[in-house]
Tab-separated table of C-alpha atoms in Angstrom:
chain	number	residue	atom	x	y	z
A	1348	MET	CA	-8.479	-28.656	17.075
A	1349	LEU	CA	-9.977	-26.403	19.720
A	1350	ALA	CA	-7.562	-25.412	22.415
A	1351	VAL	CA	-10.181	-24.746	25.160
A	1352	GLU	CA	-13.519	-26.104	26.150
A	1353	GLY	CA	-16.623	-25.248	28.090
A	1354	ASP	CA	-16.611	-21.764	29.670
A	1355	ASP	CA	-13.359	-20.978	27.893
A	1356	VAL	CA	-15.151	-21.168	24.545
A	1357	GLY	CA	-17.564	-18.602	25.919
A	1358	ILE	CA	-14.625	-16.350	26.811
A	1359	ALA	CA	-13.278	-16.770	23.254
A	1360	GLU	CA	-16.602	-15.654	21.812
A	1361	ASP	CA	-17.183	-12.868	24.323
A	1362	THR	CA	-13.767	-11.284	23.756
A	1363	GLN	CA	-13.473	-11.833	20.000
A	1364	TRP	CA	-14.516	-8.322	19.005
A	1365	LEU	CA	-13.115	-6.461	22.015
A	1366	ASP	CA	-10.192	-4.261	21.180
A	1367	ALA	CA	-6.881	-4.555	22.982
A	1368	THR	CA	-7.725	-1.733	25.371
A	1369	ALA	CA	-10.933	-3.467	26.477
A	1370	GLN	CA	-9.229	-6.848	26.836
A	1371	ALA	CA	-6.442	-5.310	28.949
A	1372	GLU	CA	-9.093	-3.709	31.172
A	1373	LEU	CA	-10.768	-7.085	31.726
A	1374	ALA	CA	-7.435	-8.529	32.849
A	1375	ARG	CA	-6.550	-5.499	34.978
A	1376	THR	CA	-9.803	-5.657	36.854
A	1377	GLY	CA	-9.597	-9.411	37.379
A	1378	GLN	CA	-12.619	-10.261	35.241
A	1379	VAL	CA	-10.400	-12.626	33.222
A	1380	THR	CA	-6.840	-13.744	33.577
A	1381	PRO	CA	-4.086	-13.274	30.989
A	1382	ALA	CA	-4.128	-17.063	30.544
A	1383	GLU	CA	-7.803	-16.992	29.703
A	1384	LEU	CA	-7.282	-14.203	27.159
A	1385	VAL	CA	-4.499	-16.137	25.529
A	1386	ASP	CA	-6.453	-19.419	25.466
A	1387	ALA	CA	-9.338	-17.521	23.899
A	1388	ALA	CA	-7.086	-16.271	21.118
A	1389	ILE	CA	-5.639	-19.771	20.615
A	1390	GLU	CA	-9.178	-21.115	20.268
A	1391	ARG	CA	-10.019	-18.532	17.669
A	1392	ILE	CA	-6.865	-19.108	15.698
A	1393	GLY	CA	-7.586	-22.852	15.727
A	1394	ARG	CA	-11.111	-22.259	14.517
A	1395	LEU	CA	-10.593	-19.464	11.999
A	1396	ASP	CA	-7.044	-19.723	10.619
A	1397	PRO	CA	-7.441	-22.956	8.600
A	1398	GLY	CA	-9.650	-21.015	6.159
A	1399	LEU	CA	-7.448	-17.911	6.092
A	1400	ASN	CA	-3.786	-19.010	6.503
A	1401	ALA	CA	-2.793	-15.900	8.421
A	1402	VAL	CA	-0.628	-17.523	11.136
A	1403	ILE	CA	2.382	-19.405	9.803
A	1404	LEU	CA	4.064	-20.159	13.125
A	1405	GLU	CA	2.066	-21.050	16.242
A	1406	LEU	CA	3.767	-20.161	19.526
A	1407	PHE	CA	0.935	-21.420	21.720
A	1408	GLU	CA	2.892	-23.189	24.477
A	1409	LYS	CA	5.307	-20.278	24.855
A	1410	ALA	CA	2.309	-17.946	25.013
A	1411	ARG	CA	0.585	-20.025	27.671
A	1412	ALA	CA	3.742	-20.121	29.740
A	1413	ALA	CA	4.221	-16.357	29.440
A	1414	ALA	CA	0.596	-15.647	30.316
A	1415	ALA	CA	0.779	-17.846	33.438
A	1416	ASP	CA	4.087	-16.427	34.589
A	1417	PRO	CA	3.743	-14.044	37.589
A	1418	ALA	CA	6.613	-12.066	36.002
A	1419	LEU	CA	4.474	-11.135	32.960
A	1420	PRO	CA	5.233	-7.414	32.666
A	1421	ASP	CA	2.597	-5.138	34.220
A	1422	GLY	CA	2.347	-2.916	31.193
A	1423	PRO	CA	-0.771	-1.229	29.766
A	1424	PHE	CA	-1.660	-4.313	27.639
A	1425	ARG	CA	-0.873	-7.014	30.188
A	1426	GLY	CA	-2.222	-10.359	29.033
A	1427	VAL	CA	-3.487	-9.242	25.586
A	1428	PRO	CA	-2.702	-11.788	22.839
A	1429	PHE	CA	-0.643	-10.440	19.949
A	1430	LEU	CA	0.929	-11.615	16.668
A	1431	ILE	CA	4.253	-10.651	15.069
A	1432	LYS	CA	4.642	-10.243	11.344
A	1433	ASP	CA	7.204	-12.699	9.991
A	1434	LEU	CA	9.329	-10.048	8.269
A	1435	TRP	CA	12.593	-8.788	9.780
A	1436	ALA	CA	11.129	-8.633	13.320
A	1437	THR	CA	12.689	-11.471	15.314
A	1438	THR	CA	11.311	-13.240	18.383
A	1439	ALA	CA	13.985	-14.931	20.471
A	1440	GLY	CA	14.338	-18.642	19.846
A	1441	ASP	CA	11.930	-18.726	16.907
A	1442	PRO	CA	12.743	-19.047	13.207
A	1443	ILE	CA	12.174	-16.073	10.932
A	1444	CYS	CA	11.423	-16.836	7.273
A	1445	ASN	CA	10.594	-13.451	5.666
A	1446	GLY	CA	8.261	-15.403	3.363
A	1447	ASN	CA	11.238	-17.215	1.777
A	1448	ALA	CA	11.294	-20.971	1.137
A	1449	ALA	CA	15.058	-21.321	1.724
A	1450	LEU	CA	14.840	-19.680	5.147
A	1451	LYS	CA	11.762	-21.802	5.935
A	1452	ALA	CA	13.693	-24.945	5.147
A	1453	ALA	CA	16.698	-23.873	7.202
A	1454	CYS	CA	14.503	-23.055	10.258
A	1455	VAL	CA	17.270	-21.118	12.031
A	1456	PRO	CA	16.137	-19.714	15.410
A	1457	ALA	CA	16.697	-16.020	16.052
A	1458	PRO	CA	19.074	-15.260	18.926
A	1459	SER	CA	17.057	-12.331	20.329
A	1460	ASP	CA	14.021	-10.076	20.109
A	1461	THR	CA	14.234	-6.930	18.039
A	1462	THR	CA	13.927	-3.686	19.981
A	1463	LEU	CA	10.271	-3.203	19.034
A	1464	VAL	CA	9.348	-6.804	19.904
A	1465	ALA	CA	10.991	-6.375	23.304
A	1466	ARG	CA	8.874	-3.245	23.812
A	1467	HIS	CA	5.744	-5.199	22.866
A	1468	ARG	CA	6.578	-7.736	25.534
A	1469	ALA	CA	7.315	-5.007	28.064
A	1470	ALA	CA	3.833	-3.561	27.434
A	1471	GLY	CA	2.442	-6.905	28.620
A	1472	LEU	CA	1.464	-8.261	25.210
A	1473	VAL	CA	1.682	-12.030	24.854
A	1474	ILE	CA	2.955	-13.255	21.499
A	1475	VAL	CA	0.921	-16.218	20.276
A	1476	GLY	CA	2.398	-16.628	16.776
A	1477	ARG	CA	3.950	-15.157	13.643
A	1478	THR	CA	2.021	-14.048	10.569
A	1479	ASN	CA	2.290	-14.616	6.812
A	1480	THR	CA	3.946	-12.118	4.491
A	1481	PRO	CA	4.945	-12.010	0.824
A	1482	GLU	CA	8.575	-12.981	0.248
A	1483	PHE	CA	10.702	-10.126	1.628
A	1484	GLY	CA	7.600	-7.947	1.780
A	1485	SER	CA	7.956	-6.942	-1.855
A	1486	LEU	CA	4.334	-7.036	-3.064
A	1487	PRO	CA	1.007	-5.552	-1.868
A	1488	THR	CA	-0.512	-9.011	-1.512
A	1489	THR	CA	0.300	-11.982	0.714
A	1490	GLU	CA	0.800	-15.039	-1.496
A	1491	PRO	CA	4.310	-16.413	-0.851
A	1492	VAL	CA	5.331	-19.671	-2.434
A	1493	ALA	CA	6.803	-20.740	0.901
A	1494	PHE	CA	3.528	-20.643	2.852
A	1495	GLY	CA	0.702	-20.159	0.353
A	1496	PRO	CA	-1.805	-17.347	0.165
A	1497	THR	CA	-3.529	-15.612	3.044
A	1498	ARG	CA	-7.195	-15.034	2.352
A	1499	ASN	CA	-9.230	-11.916	3.085
A	1500	PRO	CA	-11.836	-12.623	5.798
A	1501	TRP	CA	-14.327	-10.395	3.968
A	1502	ASP	CA	-14.097	-12.515	0.785
A	1503	PRO	CA	-11.726	-15.516	0.818
A	1504	SER	CA	-11.256	-15.237	-2.967
A	1505	ARG	CA	-9.634	-11.833	-2.456
A	1506	SER	CA	-6.232	-10.699	-1.212
A	1507	PRO	CA	-5.876	-9.232	2.293
A	1508	GLY	CA	-3.249	-6.879	0.882
A	1509	GLY	CA	0.398	-6.903	1.838
A	1510	SER	CA	2.899	-7.066	2.986
A	1511	SER	CA	1.266	-7.165	6.430
A	1512	GLY	CA	-1.557	-9.328	5.058
A	1513	GLY	CA	-1.308	-12.134	7.598
A	1514	SER	CA	-1.506	-9.681	10.492
A	1515	ALA	CA	-4.413	-7.861	8.857
A	1516	ALA	CA	-6.434	-11.001	8.183
A	1517	ALA	CA	-5.929	-12.194	11.771
A	1518	VAL	CA	-7.076	-8.906	13.302
A	1519	ALA	CA	-9.977	-8.480	10.877
A	1520	ALA	CA	-11.234	-12.008	11.646
A	1521	GLY	CA	-11.038	-11.387	15.383
A	1522	MET	CA	-8.243	-13.866	16.170
A	1523	VAL	CA	-6.381	-11.169	18.077
A	1524	PRO	CA	-7.280	-7.530	18.667
A	1525	ALA	CA	-4.005	-6.141	17.242
A	1526	ALA	CA	-0.920	-7.350	15.454
A	1527	HIS	CA	2.534	-6.078	14.534
A	1528	ALA	CA	2.964	-4.708	10.990
A	1529	SER	CA	5.526	-2.851	8.938
A	1530	ASP	CA	5.380	-0.434	6.001
A	1531	GLY	CA	8.037	0.240	3.350
A	1532	GLY	CA	5.707	1.243	0.504
A	1533	GLY	CA	2.247	0.987	2.034
A	1534	SER	CA	2.427	-2.355	3.792
A	1535	ILE	CA	0.467	-1.233	6.861
A	1536	ARG	CA	-2.004	0.968	5.046
A	1537	ILE	CA	-2.698	-1.389	2.082
A	1538	PRO	CA	-3.918	-4.336	4.218
A	1539	ALA	CA	-5.726	-1.941	6.521
A	1540	SER	CA	-7.760	-0.782	3.565
A	1541	ALA	CA	-8.302	-4.267	2.180
A	1542	CYS	CA	-9.375	-5.730	5.543
A	1543	GLY	CA	-11.275	-2.818	7.122
A	1544	LEU	CA	-8.769	-1.843	9.801
A	1545	VAL	CA	-6.934	1.121	11.267
A	1546	GLY	CA	-3.399	1.256	9.924
A	1547	LEU	CA	-0.974	4.009	10.918
A	1548	LYS	CA	2.355	4.362	9.117
A	1549	VAL	CA	4.309	6.292	11.691
A	1550	SER	CA	6.891	8.969	10.928
A	1551	GLN	CA	10.326	7.747	9.934
A	1552	GLY	CA	12.262	7.232	13.166
A	1553	ARG	CA	9.171	7.139	15.405
A	1554	THR	CA	9.746	3.472	16.364
A	1555	SER	CA	13.140	1.851	16.548
A	1556	LEU	CA	14.154	-0.772	13.961
A	1557	GLY	CA	17.103	-1.911	16.113
A	1558	PRO	CA	19.304	-3.669	16.588
A	1559	LEU	CA	19.971	-4.675	12.967
A	1560	ARG	CA	17.917	-2.454	10.662
A	1561	ASP	CA	18.479	1.231	9.885
A	1562	GLU	CA	15.797	3.860	10.323
A	1563	SER	CA	17.137	5.860	7.340
A	1564	GLY	CA	15.467	3.482	4.860
A	1565	LEU	CA	11.906	3.433	3.571
A	1566	GLY	CA	10.389	1.122	6.152
A	1567	VAL	CA	8.779	1.737	9.556
A	1568	GLU	CA	7.026	-0.610	12.012
A	1569	HIS	CA	3.868	-0.279	14.132
A	1570	VAL	CA	0.592	-2.223	14.351
A	1571	LEU	CA	-2.790	-2.998	12.737
A	1572	THR	CA	-5.821	-2.496	14.978
A	1573	ARG	CA	-9.600	-2.269	14.884
A	1574	SER	CA	-9.805	0.942	16.982
A	1575	VAL	CA	-8.017	4.272	16.966
A	1576	ARG	CA	-7.448	4.143	20.713
A	1577	ASP	CA	-5.509	0.863	20.339
A	1578	CYS	CA	-3.381	2.401	17.604
A	1579	ALA	CA	-2.583	5.342	19.901
A	1580	GLY	CA	-2.045	3.309	23.068
A	1581	LEU	CA	0.287	0.849	21.429
A	1582	LEU	CA	2.307	3.713	19.986
A	1583	ASP	CA	2.603	5.172	23.481
A	1584	ALA	CA	4.005	1.826	24.628
A	1585	THR	CA	6.588	1.440	21.863
A	1586	HIS	CA	7.745	4.777	20.403
A	1587	GLY	CA	11.085	6.409	21.001
A	1588	PRO	CA	14.702	5.872	19.977
A	1589	ALA	CA	17.110	3.157	20.980
A	1590	PRO	CA	20.885	3.418	21.169
A	1591	GLY	CA	22.412	3.761	17.729
A	1592	ASP	CA	19.244	4.790	15.894
A	1593	THR	CA	20.096	6.943	12.886
A	1594	VAL	CA	16.791	8.831	12.525
A	1595	ILE	CA	14.842	10.054	15.543
A	1596	ALA	CA	11.391	11.637	15.183
A	1597	PRO	CA	10.564	14.589	17.419
A	1598	ALA	CA	9.086	13.528	20.744
A	1599	PRO	CA	5.328	14.016	21.204
A	1600	SER	CA	4.217	16.784	23.527
A	1601	ARG	CA	1.876	14.398	25.438
A	1602	PRO	CA	0.772	10.776	25.258
A	1603	TYR	CA	-0.814	9.749	21.945
A	1604	LEU	CA	-3.774	8.317	23.814
A	1605	ALA	CA	-4.549	11.843	25.021
A	1606	GLU	CA	-5.147	12.842	21.355
A	1607	VAL	CA	-8.078	10.380	21.113
A	1608	GLY	CA	-11.151	12.527	21.735
A	1609	ALA	CA	-9.142	15.756	21.746
A	1610	ASP	CA	-10.556	18.658	19.633
A	1611	PRO	CA	-8.495	18.875	16.445
A	1612	GLY	CA	-9.707	22.417	15.734
A	1613	ARG	CA	-10.730	23.520	12.253
A	1614	LEU	CA	-8.189	21.996	9.851
A	1615	ARG	CA	-7.327	22.867	6.287
A	1616	ILE	CA	-7.470	19.616	4.361
A	1617	GLY	CA	-6.574	18.922	0.758
A	1618	LEU	CA	-8.563	16.320	-1.172
A	1619	MET	CA	-6.911	14.158	-3.844
A	1620	PRO	CA	-9.728	11.815	-4.945
A	1621	THR	CA	-8.042	10.674	-8.159
A	1622	HIS	CA	-4.440	10.306	-9.303
A	1623	PRO	CA	-2.754	12.203	-12.141
A	1624	THR	CA	-0.930	9.108	-13.448
A	1625	THR	CA	-3.100	6.152	-12.449
A	1626	ALA	CA	-6.761	5.192	-12.932
A	1627	VAL	CA	-8.797	5.113	-9.701
A	1628	HIS	CA	-11.776	2.761	-9.244
A	1629	PRO	CA	-15.088	4.649	-8.692
A	1630	ASP	CA	-15.575	3.032	-5.275
A	1631	CYS	CA	-12.212	4.298	-4.099
A	1632	GLU	CA	-12.826	7.780	-5.387
A	1633	ALA	CA	-16.275	7.711	-3.752
A	1634	ALA	CA	-14.650	6.742	-0.443
A	1635	ALA	CA	-12.403	9.768	-0.494
A	1636	ARG	CA	-15.193	12.119	-1.531
A	1637	ARG	CA	-17.537	10.800	1.170
A	1638	ALA	CA	-14.785	11.221	3.776
A	1639	ALA	CA	-14.240	14.784	2.577
A	1640	ALA	CA	-17.947	15.551	2.948
A	1641	LEU	CA	-17.912	14.085	6.473
A	1642	LEU	CA	-14.880	16.145	7.432
A	1643	GLU	CA	-16.656	19.317	6.181
A	1644	ARG	CA	-19.695	18.431	8.283
A	1645	LEU	CA	-17.341	18.131	11.252
A	1646	GLY	CA	-16.249	21.703	10.657
A	1647	HIS	CA	-13.080	21.309	8.666
A	1648	HIS	CA	-12.233	23.230	5.486
A	1649	VAL	CA	-11.679	20.830	2.536
A	1650	ASP	CA	-10.500	21.841	-0.923
A	1651	GLU	CA	-9.706	19.640	-3.889
A	1652	ALA	CA	-5.971	20.308	-3.817
A	1653	TRP	CA	-2.749	18.333	-3.370
A	1654	PRO	CA	1.001	18.674	-3.791
A	1655	ALA	CA	1.839	19.015	-7.458
A	1656	VAL	CA	4.918	16.827	-6.988
A	1657	LEU	CA	2.650	13.806	-6.574
A	1658	GLY	CA	2.164	13.949	-10.350
A	1659	ASP	CA	5.911	13.541	-10.925
A	1660	THR	CA	6.181	10.771	-13.501
A	1661	THR	CA	9.773	10.056	-12.580
A	1662	PHE	CA	8.995	9.112	-8.982
A	1663	ALA	CA	8.200	5.434	-9.710
A	1664	SER	CA	11.565	4.766	-11.386
A	1665	ARG	CA	13.484	6.423	-8.550
A	1666	PHE	CA	11.538	4.573	-5.923
A	1667	THR	CA	12.125	1.293	-7.826
A	1668	ALA	CA	15.871	1.915	-7.933
A	1669	LEU	CA	15.934	2.054	-4.131
A	1670	TRP	CA	13.396	-0.765	-3.733
A	1671	SER	CA	15.363	-3.123	-6.021
A	1672	SER	CA	18.657	-2.259	-4.301
A	1673	ALA	CA	17.059	-3.114	-0.943
A	1674	MET	CA	15.868	-6.422	-2.411
A	1675	ALA	CA	19.403	-7.248	-3.572
A	1676	MET	CA	20.615	-6.588	-0.016
A	1677	ALA	CA	17.867	-8.822	1.419
A	1678	ILE	CA	18.827	-11.705	-0.854
A	1679	ARG	CA	22.511	-11.227	0.008
A	1680	GLY	CA	21.520	-11.391	3.656
A	1681	VAL	CA	19.820	-14.750	3.104
A	1682	GLY	CA	23.065	-16.094	1.629
A	1683	ASP	CA	25.007	-14.759	4.588
A	1684	GLN	CA	22.585	-16.390	6.997
A	1685	LEU	CA	22.621	-19.752	5.215
A	1686	GLY	CA	26.345	-19.664	4.487
A	1687	ARG	CA	26.000	-20.400	0.795
A	1688	ALA	CA	25.363	-18.687	-2.540
A	1689	ILE	CA	21.763	-17.866	-3.298
A	1690	GLY	CA	20.410	-18.612	-6.779
A	1691	PRO	CA	17.166	-18.130	-8.660
A	1692	ASP	CA	15.756	-21.391	-7.334
A	1693	ASP	CA	15.920	-19.953	-3.806
A	1694	VAL	CA	13.928	-16.807	-4.530
A	1695	GLU	CA	10.606	-16.015	-6.194
A	1696	PRO	CA	10.928	-14.760	-9.815
A	1697	VAL	CA	9.795	-11.220	-9.129
A	1698	ASN	CA	12.348	-10.731	-6.355
A	1699	TRP	CA	15.185	-12.369	-8.286
A	1700	ALA	CA	14.377	-10.056	-11.218
A	1701	MET	CA	14.495	-7.079	-8.921
A	1702	ALA	CA	17.866	-8.175	-7.564
A	1703	GLU	CA	19.159	-8.518	-11.133
A	1704	MET	CA	17.862	-5.033	-11.862
A	1705	ALA	CA	19.834	-3.770	-8.877
A	1706	ALA	CA	22.944	-5.518	-10.237
A	1707	SER	CA	22.861	-3.204	-13.215
A	1708	THR	CA	22.249	-0.170	-11.004
A	1709	THR	CA	25.529	1.554	-10.211
A	1710	GLY	CA	26.505	3.253	-6.991
A	1711	PRO	CA	26.094	6.685	-8.568
A	1712	ASP	CA	22.623	5.578	-9.788
A	1713	VAL	CA	21.576	4.774	-6.207
A	1714	LEU	CA	23.012	8.044	-4.894
A	1715	ALA	CA	21.155	9.901	-7.701
A	1716	ALA	CA	17.920	8.205	-6.687
A	1717	GLN	CA	18.549	9.124	-3.038
A	1718	ALA	CA	19.238	12.740	-4.034
A	1719	ALA	CA	16.051	12.818	-6.131
A	1720	MET	CA	14.115	11.465	-3.191
A	1721	GLY	CA	15.514	14.265	-1.085
A	1722	THR	CA	14.223	16.813	-3.611
A	1723	PHE	CA	10.865	15.029	-3.729
A	1724	ARG	CA	10.641	14.997	0.098
A	1725	ARG	CA	11.292	18.719	0.348
A	1726	ALA	CA	8.725	19.492	-2.344
A	1727	LEU	CA	6.127	17.449	-0.446
A	1728	ALA	CA	6.976	19.002	2.903
A	1729	GLY	CA	6.609	22.454	1.351
A	1730	TRP	CA	2.910	21.835	0.706
A	1731	TRP	CA	2.229	21.276	4.417
A	1732	ALA	CA	4.505	24.155	5.319
A	1733	ALA	CA	2.375	26.395	3.064
A	1734	GLY	CA	-0.562	26.035	5.437
A	1735	TRP	CA	-2.209	22.649	4.807
A	1736	ASP	CA	-2.864	20.356	7.791
A	1737	LEU	CA	-3.776	17.098	6.104
A	1738	LEU	CA	-4.070	15.467	2.718
A	1739	LEU	CA	-6.989	13.063	2.066
A	1740	THR	CA	-6.746	10.358	-0.592
A	1741	PRO	CA	-8.064	6.899	-1.267
A	1742	THR	CA	-5.691	4.362	0.306
A	1743	LEU	CA	-5.787	2.077	-2.743
A	1744	ALA	CA	-6.734	2.744	-6.341
A	1745	GLU	CA	-8.871	-0.434	-6.392
A	1746	PRO	CA	-10.912	-2.557	-3.975
A	1747	PRO	CA	-9.115	-5.684	-2.692
A	1748	PRO	CA	-7.981	-7.633	-5.810
A	1749	HIS	CA	-8.602	-11.333	-6.300
A	1750	LEU	CA	-5.884	-13.690	-5.227
A	1751	GLY	CA	-3.610	-14.444	-8.197
A	1752	THR	CA	-3.855	-10.930	-9.643
A	1753	LEU	CA	-0.295	-10.220	-8.541
A	1754	ALA	CA	1.014	-13.768	-8.960
A	1755	ASN	CA	4.533	-14.546	-10.146
A	1756	ASP	CA	4.853	-14.883	-13.914
A	1757	PRO	CA	8.121	-16.689	-14.826
A	1758	ALA	CA	7.745	-15.514	-18.434
A	1759	ASN	CA	7.499	-11.890	-17.249
A	1760	PRO	CA	8.951	-11.813	-13.748
A	1761	LEU	CA	8.516	-8.042	-13.211
A	1762	ALA	CA	4.802	-8.175	-14.170
A	1763	PRO	CA	3.640	-8.334	-10.529
A	1764	LEU	CA	5.621	-5.212	-9.726
A	1765	ALA	CA	4.132	-3.315	-12.665
A	1766	ARG	CA	0.619	-4.469	-11.698
A	1767	SER	CA	1.260	-3.422	-8.090
A	1768	ALA	CA	1.974	0.137	-9.179
A	1769	LEU	CA	-1.583	0.410	-10.475
A	1770	LEU	CA	-2.987	-0.708	-7.134
A	1771	VAL	CA	-0.874	1.471	-4.841
A	1772	PRO	CA	-0.110	4.913	-6.304
A	1773	PHE	CA	-1.139	6.740	-3.119
A	1774	THR	CA	1.039	5.087	-0.452
A	1775	PRO	CA	4.732	4.946	-1.528
A	1776	PRO	CA	5.322	8.716	-1.693
A	1777	PHE	CA	4.995	9.009	2.071
A	1778	ASN	CA	7.575	6.293	2.686
A	1779	ALA	CA	9.933	8.400	0.568
A	1780	SER	CA	8.995	11.561	2.535
A	1781	GLY	CA	8.966	9.877	5.955
A	1782	GLN	CA	5.600	11.393	6.828
A	1783	PRO	CA	2.947	9.715	8.973
A	1784	ALA	CA	-0.182	8.508	7.164
A	1785	ILE	CA	-3.209	6.542	8.383
A	1786	SER	CA	-5.769	4.365	6.592
A	1787	LEU	CA	-9.248	4.326	8.076
A	1788	PRO	CA	-12.116	1.880	7.228
A	1789	LEU	CA	-14.725	4.510	6.316
A	1790	HIS	CA	-16.256	2.929	3.211
A	1791	GLN	CA	-17.468	-0.343	1.689
A	1792	THR	CA	-18.259	-1.388	-1.851
A	1793	PRO	CA	-21.856	-2.328	-2.677
A	1794	ASP	CA	-20.928	-5.982	-2.190
A	1795	GLY	CA	-19.423	-5.343	1.222
A	1796	LEU	CA	-15.668	-5.144	0.585
A	1797	PRO	CA	-13.717	-2.687	2.746
A	1798	VAL	CA	-12.307	0.466	1.125
A	1799	GLY	CA	-9.992	2.649	3.165
A	1800	VAL	CA	-9.185	6.339	2.986
A	1801	GLN	CA	-5.773	7.792	3.744
A	1802	LEU	CA	-4.935	10.855	5.723
A	1803	VAL	CA	-1.393	12.247	5.623
A	1804	ALA	CA	0.117	14.760	8.061
A	1805	ALA	CA	3.341	16.697	8.201
A	1806	TYR	CA	6.389	14.888	9.483
A	1807	GLY	CA	6.181	14.080	13.193
A	1808	ARG	CA	2.453	14.971	13.452
A	1809	GLU	CA	0.883	11.649	14.397
A	1810	ASP	CA	-0.993	13.676	17.023
A	1811	VAL	CA	-3.017	15.473	14.325
A	1812	LEU	CA	-3.794	12.198	12.565
A	1813	LEU	CA	-4.982	10.497	15.718
A	1814	ARG	CA	-7.225	13.417	16.729
A	1815	VAL	CA	-8.951	13.450	13.356
A	1816	ALA	CA	-9.080	9.651	13.083
A	1817	ALA	CA	-10.813	9.464	16.453
A	1818	GLN	CA	-13.220	12.235	15.375
A	1819	LEU	CA	-14.103	10.258	12.241
A	1820	GLU	CA	-14.462	7.013	14.193
A	1821	ALA	CA	-16.962	8.665	16.514
A	1822	ALA	CA	-18.899	10.250	13.660
A	1823	ALA	CA	-18.984	7.106	11.402
A	1824	PRO	CA	-18.319	4.090	13.674
A	1825	TRP	CA	-17.019	0.945	12.055
A	1826	ALA	CA	-16.676	-1.400	15.060
A	1827	ALA	CA	-19.911	-3.218	14.299
A	1828	ARG	CA	-18.747	-4.213	10.788
A	1829	ARG	CA	-17.493	-7.767	10.873
A	1830	PRO	CA	-16.537	-10.199	8.146
A	1831	PRO	CA	-19.167	-12.873	7.389
A	1832	GLY	CA	-18.444	-16.233	8.919
A	1833	CYS	CA	-16.145	-14.944	11.628
């Protein structure tokens, strides 16, 4: 059902491919009202989402009320429609399901916004819904049993990636110009690559996870966008610590938006086009090599070099020890929230198997994994300290996989996790190290599927990433690329 008619449909079409910065400028100058921008997004969601299944909770009436309220905050993105990923980030009065069927059935409203959601609202963003995610964000695809699969706008038979797949599909299809996302092993960068978007995993402690989550873990939260300037502007609106944060990234020297268009100088960039332990699809290798050639034409020095520790064959098992322990905590939290014991019928097989794996992991095992991660982090940081500015890699080892490739297999419940490792060898190391990394939509396969490239900077250096990302966006623009049928 269309939410608007007549001229409003024209507004929906006219604003569909404008980024958040441009939409905010229309509202600021009075060319449209926040209510018109929100109605336009609602029209697009109603028209496009039935084929994609990106939005699992519509908050349309709340959004209309917020957009029409004179008290809508006069922030830099006043009136711009926005979506929140349905994983850990709560919106006051709305249920949060984390992709889990038991939480979906319970439909318990959250008592408050998280710190980051509150900052999104303070920036003037209007939340129009919540987006699909794999259960507890554990897989690099978005196919939860609770809500069904989200489809990639570029090819509906393919995955949009995960765990921020619902947000990515919505932004790529033009439903909204930007959406909230989170990244504990690649979950911003993976869907950015699969859906042709800009996806920045910020430094650990750059944005607050308060009031309930701890910044000392693997995950961070930011957004998925279609433009570098939106990525920077939204980080300006939301970064910084909150009371009680355990990890605090160093403050930027100036606004991130000032880095867009700034001269990055001549940088020393390492190229890692393949992976020492995992096969890389030719299209993904080609994407990295083409990006390296472009960076050289832009005046940077690029050598095929990377941190030797990225070939550490013990990294995956240590990462899995922490990942499975976090899963066991997540499942315990569901039981606490529902007030009852949680069993295998309440959780998808892959996640239950991970929790069982964690049950056989002792406290000393977890501490040993944390200590090993500390050693790994220092070894990685040493490469940048030795004089390198950036590392360039493919974001994924394959183009977007078909839906079902990472499906649950009750006979072999850990099979999706093993298959995931083949898809995402390049992203998890930088969750372990806490470094910022960005995926940019610089390449496409011969049949038109997006393929992203990843740039990684030293801890706290989002400024360098944004300068180079904007330089690449100007040299090889991607804004005109749009999924067929959207």
